[in-house]
XYZ file of C-alpha atoms in Angstrom:
112
model
C -3.351 2.602 -44.739
C -2.243 0.755 -47.838
C 0.320 2.195 -50.175
C 0.271 1.858 -53.932
C 3.208 -0.603 -54.008
C 1.958 -2.846 -51.167
C 1.226 -6.442 -52.086
C -2.388 -7.570 -52.104
C -2.979 -10.166 -49.414
C -5.723 -12.740 -49.052
C -7.126 -10.599 -46.229
C -7.448 -7.695 -48.685
C -9.339 -9.905 -51.134
C -11.685 -11.240 -48.444
C -12.301 -7.736 -47.094
C -13.082 -6.463 -50.600
C -15.415 -9.399 -51.329
C -17.313 -8.906 -48.065
C -17.661 -5.169 -48.660
C -18.995 -5.779 -52.175
C -21.467 -8.344 -50.836
C -22.715 -5.936 -48.151
C -23.079 -3.105 -50.677
C -25.033 -5.345 -53.055
C -27.338 -6.615 -50.307
C -27.988 -3.051 -49.147
C -28.855 -1.908 -52.668
C -31.347 -4.778 -53.094
C -33.356 -4.054 -49.917
C -35.913 -1.838 -51.706
C -36.482 -4.512 -54.346
C -37.023 -7.245 -51.751
C -39.338 -5.030 -49.714
C -41.329 -4.171 -52.837
C -41.648 -7.855 -53.713
C -42.775 -8.568 -50.158
C -45.454 -5.880 -50.351
C -46.652 -7.216 -53.707
C -46.945 -10.693 -52.199
C -48.787 -9.282 -49.174
C -51.226 -7.374 -51.397
C -51.954 -10.418 -53.554
C -52.384 -12.671 -50.521
C -54.966 -10.301 -49.041
C -56.788 -10.073 -52.363
C -56.813 -13.862 -52.669
C -58.231 -14.112 -49.152
C -61.017 -11.653 -49.972
C -61.818 -13.652 -53.115
C -62.006 -16.928 -51.161
C -64.243 -15.300 -48.517
C -66.490 -13.999 -51.269
C -66.219 -10.414 -50.030
C -64.712 -9.180 -53.311
C -65.927 -10.080 -56.815
C -63.431 -12.023 -58.940
C -63.274 -9.294 -61.602
C -62.282 -6.710 -58.974
C -59.527 -8.997 -57.657
C -58.218 -9.590 -61.176
C -58.131 -5.862 -61.947
C -56.221 -5.190 -58.698
C -53.675 -7.954 -59.305
C -52.968 -7.114 -62.942
C -49.758 -5.185 -63.541
C -49.076 -2.846 -66.464
C -47.815 -4.947 -69.367
C -45.522 -2.487 -71.100
C -42.681 -2.190 -68.584
C -38.994 -2.592 -69.227
C -36.936 -4.974 -67.113
C -35.261 -1.931 -65.602
C -38.627 -0.500 -64.536
C -39.594 -3.820 -62.977
C -36.392 -4.830 -61.231
C -33.877 -1.984 -61.019
C -33.316 -0.964 -57.393
C -33.421 2.788 -57.078
C -33.040 5.385 -54.358
C -35.317 7.741 -56.294
C -38.817 7.666 -54.779
C -41.521 6.514 -57.150
C -45.235 6.401 -56.518
C -46.471 2.875 -56.074
C -49.849 1.200 -56.392
C -48.916 -1.030 -53.472
C -50.905 1.163 -51.069
C -54.141 -0.400 -52.203
C -55.317 -3.438 -50.286
C -52.590 -3.327 -47.660
C -52.994 -2.458 -44.019
C -50.619 0.388 -43.078
C -50.971 -0.477 -39.390
C -49.571 -3.982 -40.002
C -46.100 -4.105 -38.428
C -44.735 -6.288 -41.234
C -45.881 -3.795 -43.861
C -44.512 -0.829 -41.929
C -41.199 -2.635 -41.552
C -40.959 -3.331 -45.273
C -41.849 0.238 -46.200
C -39.737 2.029 -43.620
C -36.761 -0.339 -43.252
C -36.699 -1.385 -46.905
C -37.325 2.193 -47.991
C -39.992 1.189 -50.493
C -41.488 4.403 -51.854
C -45.274 4.528 -51.830
C -47.647 7.248 -52.945
C -48.168 8.649 -49.464
C -45.777 6.566 -47.342
C -48.768 5.903 -45.087
């Protein structure tokens, strides 16, 4: 246990830097998982467009995001669950999707 008057060593600095890095990475997991789900959704929509199984206008309306969002709404990692439109056009039985939702703790409307 460190005392108030103890000198700061290089080990203390390295330990602090590593702890800060780990905390930051942990806080960004939901953002990365959300981005992964968005990519997955758009890839599936693109595939359905190429196959011709979905009309182009339907694909465009599914891909479009609300325009009036603040940077905080778009990118701020949060532990507060929010409903998400990511449920549409994704396969909840896909192991990759389940991993992103459950491990990344990405909130969705019904969490599958």
